[in-house]
Amino acid sequence: MKIIIDTEENIAKKAAQQYIDLLSKKPDAVLGYATGSTPLGLYAELAALCDAGKISFKDVTTFNLDEYVGLDGTHDQSYRYFMNTNLFEKIDIPIEKTHVPSGLDLDIAAEYDKDIEKAGGIDLQLLGIGVDGHIGFNEPGTPLDSITHVVDLLENTREVNARFFASIDDVPTQAVTMGVKTVMNARDIILIALGKSKAEIVERMINGPITTDVPASVLQLHPSVTVYLDSDAAALL
Ligand code: PGA
């Protein structure tokens, strides 16, 4: 794992440079995107670069990590809605080339790994990390050979995400997520972690044993992972 410790602002710039480098070599790259608070700075940077004509996503295909079961893409807490409003509507990507697992049609969601494969596989997968070590919605205990599947969300994850909903009762109890294997199949991976709430799990991801108890620890086995941390998230390294 390559570890880069910097400010949130510089992390957005440095990670965006990885996208510029990739798309200059491979304009039709397949990008794996993530939701949550963590990637917002990077998405703003990518949108600004696109606006300035320094990067283009017009030939890119994207696959998002996950989606809540039961939420339509027009629901303002769905991850489809998040991606449309925070990135896709701000860059030059044709919306039909963007994919988010269906939270409504689980038969379609079951084909997600095949869809990724047909598109040529993911060149660069972006990840955040949950305080419990989840990547995507792969909670502790998820088998390392898992592909896209439906998960029951842990109570803690629902509580953490309740900040975006009117009340915890509105947070869905299930999600569809790429599996650990789906993520590990990506050619390159960027993981960003910000803030002191992530410090302990970041330390376990990097220095701890590879275990399904900390799904992100499996990234130690991936040949090309860049981990971007602010000083708070890196505090226990
Ligand atoms: P966050 O979520 O970016 O909102 O902290 C990360 C995650 O749960 O993967």
Tab-separated table of C-alpha atoms and ligand atoms in Angstrom:
chain	number	residue	atom	x	y	z
A	1	MET	CA	0.000	0.000	0.000
A	2	LYS	CA	1.237	3.457	-0.832
A	3	ILE	CA	0.312	5.827	2.024
A	4	ILE	CA	0.024	9.566	1.396
A	5	ILE	CA	-0.665	11.890	4.338
A	6	ASP	CA	-1.759	15.407	3.450
A	7	THR	CA	-4.476	18.005	3.956
A	8	GLU	CA	-7.992	17.287	2.724
A	9	GLU	CA	-7.558	19.911	0.000
A	10	ASN	CA	-4.264	18.475	-1.262
A	11	ILE	CA	-5.665	14.947	-1.127
A	12	ALA	CA	-8.448	16.002	-3.514
A	13	LYS	CA	-5.865	17.516	-5.871
A	14	LYS	CA	-3.449	14.564	-5.729
A	15	ALA	CA	-6.187	11.966	-6.188
A	16	ALA	CA	-7.640	14.002	-9.075
A	17	GLN	CA	-4.198	13.905	-10.690
A	18	GLN	CA	-4.439	10.098	-10.704
A	19	TYR	CA	-7.630	10.438	-12.759
A	20	ILE	CA	-5.952	12.899	-15.131
A	21	ASP	CA	-3.014	10.508	-15.581
A	22	LEU	CA	-5.262	7.502	-16.173
A	23	LEU	CA	-7.642	9.235	-18.593
A	24	SER	CA	-4.791	10.764	-20.598
A	25	LYS	CA	-3.533	7.216	-21.226
A	26	LYS	CA	-6.950	5.549	-21.422
A	27	PRO	CA	-9.798	7.991	-22.184
A	28	ASP	CA	-12.360	5.162	-22.111
A	29	ALA	CA	-11.317	3.862	-18.688
A	30	VAL	CA	-13.796	2.147	-16.370
A	31	LEU	CA	-14.051	3.972	-13.041
A	32	GLY	CA	-15.461	2.631	-9.795
A	33	TYR	CA	-16.983	5.379	-7.680
A	34	ALA	CA	-18.030	5.669	-4.039
A	35	THR	CA	-20.510	7.742	-2.052
A	36	GLY	CA	-20.324	9.232	1.449
A	37	SER	CA	-18.809	12.451	2.777
A	38	THR	CA	-15.214	11.464	2.025
A	39	PRO	CA	-15.152	11.735	-1.798
A	40	LEU	CA	-16.936	15.106	-1.976
A	41	GLY	CA	-13.709	17.137	-2.183
A	42	LEU	CA	-12.365	14.910	-4.946
A	43	TYR	CA	-15.660	15.114	-6.866
A	44	ALA	CA	-15.638	18.921	-6.641
A	45	GLU	CA	-12.050	18.898	-7.924
A	46	LEU	CA	-12.911	16.566	-10.832
A	47	ALA	CA	-15.878	18.778	-11.747
A	48	ALA	CA	-13.670	21.899	-11.677
A	49	LEU	CA	-11.017	20.208	-13.823
A	50	CYS	CA	-13.664	19.108	-16.313
A	51	ASP	CA	-15.083	22.627	-16.405
A	52	ALA	CA	-11.603	23.962	-17.132
A	53	GLY	CA	-11.152	21.454	-19.971
A	54	LYS	CA	-8.327	19.626	-18.171
A	55	ILE	CA	-10.097	16.265	-18.008
A	56	SER	CA	-12.918	14.646	-19.954
A	57	PHE	CA	-15.195	11.791	-18.965
A	58	LYS	CA	-17.055	11.574	-22.258
A	59	ASP	CA	-15.745	8.077	-23.069
A	60	VAL	CA	-15.632	6.808	-19.494
A	61	THR	CA	-17.870	4.113	-17.999
A	62	THR	CA	-18.556	4.129	-14.261
A	63	PHE	CA	-19.752	1.588	-11.702
A	64	ASN	CA	-20.669	2.652	-8.193
A	65	LEU	CA	-19.979	0.476	-5.191
A	66	ASP	CA	-23.408	0.233	-3.664
A	67	GLU	CA	-27.027	1.320	-3.297
A	68	TYR	CA	-29.734	1.093	-0.649
A	69	VAL	CA	-32.343	-1.595	-1.235
A	70	GLY	CA	-35.791	-0.083	-1.739
A	71	LEU	CA	-34.712	3.412	-2.760
A	72	ASP	CA	-35.489	4.613	-6.254
A	73	GLY	CA	-32.798	6.655	-8.005
A	74	THR	CA	-34.907	9.789	-7.589
A	75	HIS	CA	-34.948	9.434	-3.765
A	76	ASP	CA	-32.682	12.142	-2.391
A	77	GLN	CA	-30.846	9.646	-0.164
A	78	SER	CA	-30.269	7.086	-2.903
A	79	TYR	CA	-26.704	6.743	-4.041
A	80	ARG	CA	-27.820	7.203	-7.657
A	81	TYR	CA	-29.172	10.629	-6.687
A	82	PHE	CA	-25.973	11.391	-4.755
A	83	MET	CA	-23.798	10.579	-7.756
A	84	ASN	CA	-25.985	12.497	-10.217
A	85	THR	CA	-26.011	15.639	-8.114
A	86	ASN	CA	-22.445	15.559	-6.756
A	87	LEU	CA	-20.611	14.431	-9.872
A	88	PHE	CA	-22.352	13.147	-12.991
A	89	GLU	CA	-24.353	16.335	-13.669
A	90	LYS	CA	-21.176	18.378	-13.211
A	91	ILE	CA	-18.938	16.499	-15.661
A	92	ASP	CA	-19.259	15.608	-19.339
A	93	ILE	CA	-20.136	11.933	-18.847
A	94	PRO	CA	-23.134	10.525	-20.771
A	95	ILE	CA	-25.482	9.458	-17.977
A	96	GLU	CA	-26.192	6.121	-19.697
A	97	LYS	CA	-22.549	5.162	-19.160
A	98	THR	CA	-22.938	5.491	-15.387
A	99	HIS	CA	-23.984	2.471	-13.342
A	100	VAL	CA	-25.219	2.209	-9.776
A	101	PRO	CA	-26.492	-1.181	-8.562
A	102	SER	CA	-30.280	-1.292	-8.707
A	103	GLY	CA	-31.801	-1.041	-5.252
A	104	LEU	CA	-35.212	-1.933	-6.682
A	105	ASP	CA	-34.561	-4.804	-9.089
A	106	LEU	CA	-32.301	-7.283	-7.329
A	107	ASP	CA	-32.229	-9.597	-10.380
A	108	ILE	CA	-30.573	-6.791	-12.319
A	109	ALA	CA	-28.239	-6.127	-9.384
A	110	ALA	CA	-27.182	-9.790	-9.445
A	111	GLU	CA	-25.752	-9.242	-12.942
A	112	TYR	CA	-23.521	-6.362	-11.791
A	113	ASP	CA	-20.221	-8.272	-11.800
A	114	LYS	CA	-20.967	-9.553	-15.298
A	115	ASP	CA	-21.736	-5.989	-16.422
A	116	ILE	CA	-18.404	-4.819	-15.002
A	117	GLU	CA	-16.604	-7.662	-16.739
A	118	LYS	CA	-18.314	-6.893	-20.061
A	119	ALA	CA	-17.165	-3.272	-19.762
A	120	GLY	CA	-13.574	-4.520	-19.441
A	121	GLY	CA	-13.170	-4.515	-15.656
A	122	ILE	CA	-12.607	-1.569	-13.349
A	123	ASP	CA	-9.396	0.375	-13.960
A	124	LEU	CA	-9.564	2.602	-10.892
A	125	GLN	CA	-11.813	1.986	-7.890
A	126	LEU	CA	-12.391	4.720	-5.333
A	127	LEU	CA	-13.124	3.683	-1.739
A	128	GLY	CA	-13.937	5.207	1.597
A	129	ILE	CA	-13.775	3.165	4.785
A	130	GLY	CA	-16.421	2.728	7.470
A	131	VAL	CA	-15.479	3.018	11.137
A	132	ASP	CA	-16.047	-0.760	11.315
A	133	GLY	CA	-13.676	-1.375	8.385
A	134	HIS	CA	-16.323	-1.830	5.725
A	135	ILE	CA	-15.553	-1.094	2.083
A	136	GLY	CA	-18.653	-0.537	0.022
A	137	PHE	CA	-21.247	-2.076	2.343
A	138	ASN	CA	-19.107	-5.160	2.978
A	139	GLU	CA	-19.488	-5.312	6.719
A	140	PRO	CA	-17.196	-7.341	9.032
A	141	GLY	CA	-17.605	-11.057	8.338
A	142	THR	CA	-18.163	-10.667	4.584
A	143	PRO	CA	-16.355	-13.486	2.748
A	144	LEU	CA	-13.311	-12.343	0.817
A	145	ASP	CA	-14.548	-14.116	-2.333
A	146	SER	CA	-17.918	-12.279	-2.334
A	147	ILE	CA	-19.250	-10.651	-5.484
A	148	THR	CA	-22.143	-8.163	-5.722
A	149	HIS	CA	-24.767	-9.159	-3.168
A	150	VAL	CA	-27.502	-7.934	-0.848
A	151	VAL	CA	-26.448	-7.207	2.739
A	152	ASP	CA	-28.261	-6.524	5.990
A	153	LEU	CA	-26.829	-3.254	7.279
A	154	LEU	CA	-25.395	-3.308	10.775
A	155	GLU	CA	-27.214	-1.164	13.315
A	156	ASN	CA	-24.049	0.910	13.752
A	157	THR	CA	-23.829	1.635	10.021
A	158	ARG	CA	-27.490	2.690	9.975
A	159	GLU	CA	-26.848	4.966	12.957
A	160	VAL	CA	-23.795	6.529	11.274
A	161	ASN	CA	-25.792	7.117	8.077
A	162	ALA	CA	-28.934	8.341	9.873
A	163	ARG	CA	-27.482	11.872	9.752
A	164	PHE	CA	-28.617	12.056	6.135
A	165	PHE	CA	-32.210	10.910	6.812
A	166	ALA	CA	-35.099	12.477	8.732
A	167	SER	CA	-34.830	9.719	11.343
A	168	ILE	CA	-33.092	6.375	11.809
A	169	ASP	CA	-36.369	4.616	10.968
A	170	ASP	CA	-36.045	5.976	7.427
A	171	VAL	CA	-32.587	4.417	6.890
A	172	PRO	CA	-33.008	1.276	4.782
A	173	THR	CA	-32.093	-1.994	6.485
A	174	GLN	CA	-30.477	-3.539	3.425
A	175	ALA	CA	-28.160	-2.537	0.604
A	176	VAL	CA	-26.716	-4.006	-2.589
A	177	THR	CA	-22.943	-3.828	-2.675
A	178	MET	CA	-20.076	-4.924	-4.836
A	179	GLY	CA	-18.387	-7.795	-2.995
A	180	VAL	CA	-14.870	-7.811	-1.604
A	181	LYS	CA	-13.724	-9.807	-4.634
A	182	THR	CA	-15.387	-7.321	-7.000
A	183	VAL	CA	-13.391	-4.523	-5.368
A	184	MET	CA	-10.159	-6.532	-5.335
A	185	ASN	CA	-10.525	-7.195	-9.080
A	186	ALA	CA	-9.987	-3.480	-9.826
A	187	ARG	CA	-6.585	-2.783	-11.396
A	188	ASP	CA	-5.860	0.221	-9.177
A	189	ILE	CA	-7.542	1.367	-5.987
A	190	ILE	CA	-7.657	4.723	-4.201
A	191	LEU	CA	-8.866	4.731	-0.588
A	192	ILE	CA	-9.417	8.051	1.157
A	193	ALA	CA	-9.969	8.398	4.915
A	194	LEU	CA	-10.456	11.713	6.674
A	195	GLY	CA	-10.949	12.652	10.312
A	196	LYS	CA	-10.128	11.210	13.700
A	197	SER	CA	-13.108	8.849	13.754
A	198	LYS	CA	-11.232	6.793	11.117
A	199	ALA	CA	-7.825	6.710	12.865
A	200	GLU	CA	-8.283	3.422	14.698
A	201	ILE	CA	-9.690	1.481	11.758
A	202	VAL	CA	-7.084	2.935	9.379
A	203	GLU	CA	-4.357	1.627	11.699
A	204	ARG	CA	-5.973	-1.835	11.720
A	205	MET	CA	-6.430	-1.785	7.929
A	206	ILE	CA	-2.749	-1.022	7.358
A	207	ASN	CA	-0.926	-2.727	10.245
A	208	GLY	CA	-3.378	-5.326	11.480
A	209	PRO	CA	-3.856	-8.911	10.371
A	210	ILE	CA	-5.759	-9.585	7.149
A	211	THR	CA	-9.125	-10.642	8.479
A	212	THR	CA	-12.776	-10.577	7.491
A	213	ASP	CA	-13.285	-8.751	10.839
A	214	VAL	CA	-11.772	-5.718	9.063
A	215	PRO	CA	-12.841	-6.067	5.425
A	216	ALA	CA	-10.500	-3.235	4.310
A	217	SER	CA	-7.482	-5.195	5.630
A	218	VAL	CA	-7.714	-7.408	2.537
A	219	LEU	CA	-6.436	-4.414	0.549
A	220	GLN	CA	-2.990	-5.320	1.922
A	221	LEU	CA	-3.081	-8.129	-0.649
A	222	HIS	CA	-3.869	-5.837	-3.607
A	223	PRO	CA	-0.883	-4.911	-5.793
A	224	SER	CA	-1.832	-1.262	-6.401
A	225	VAL	CA	-3.577	0.652	-3.609
A	226	THR	CA	-2.974	4.315	-2.787
A	227	VAL	CA	-4.281	5.332	0.635
A	228	TYR	CA	-4.792	9.065	1.160
A	229	LEU	CA	-5.090	10.152	4.794
A	230	ASP	CA	-5.405	13.489	6.528
A	231	SER	CA	-3.321	13.860	9.688
A	232	ASP	CA	-6.296	12.973	11.926
A	233	ALA	CA	-6.984	9.698	10.110
A	234	ALA	CA	-3.244	8.913	10.173
A	235	ALA	CA	-2.844	9.769	13.871
A	236	LEU	CA	-2.342	6.173	15.089
A	237	LEU	CA	0.096	5.013	12.398
B	1	PGA	P1	-18.051	8.432	4.800
B	1	PGA	O1	-18.420	6.914	4.571
B	1	PGA	O2	-17.252	8.860	3.604
B	1	PGA	O3	-19.358	9.161	4.870
B	1	PGA	O4	-17.238	8.503	6.063
B	1	PGA	C1	-17.406	6.016	4.269
B	1	PGA	C2	-17.960	4.614	4.223
B	1	PGA	O5	-18.851	4.278	5.016
B	1	PGA	O6	-17.470	3.818	3.391
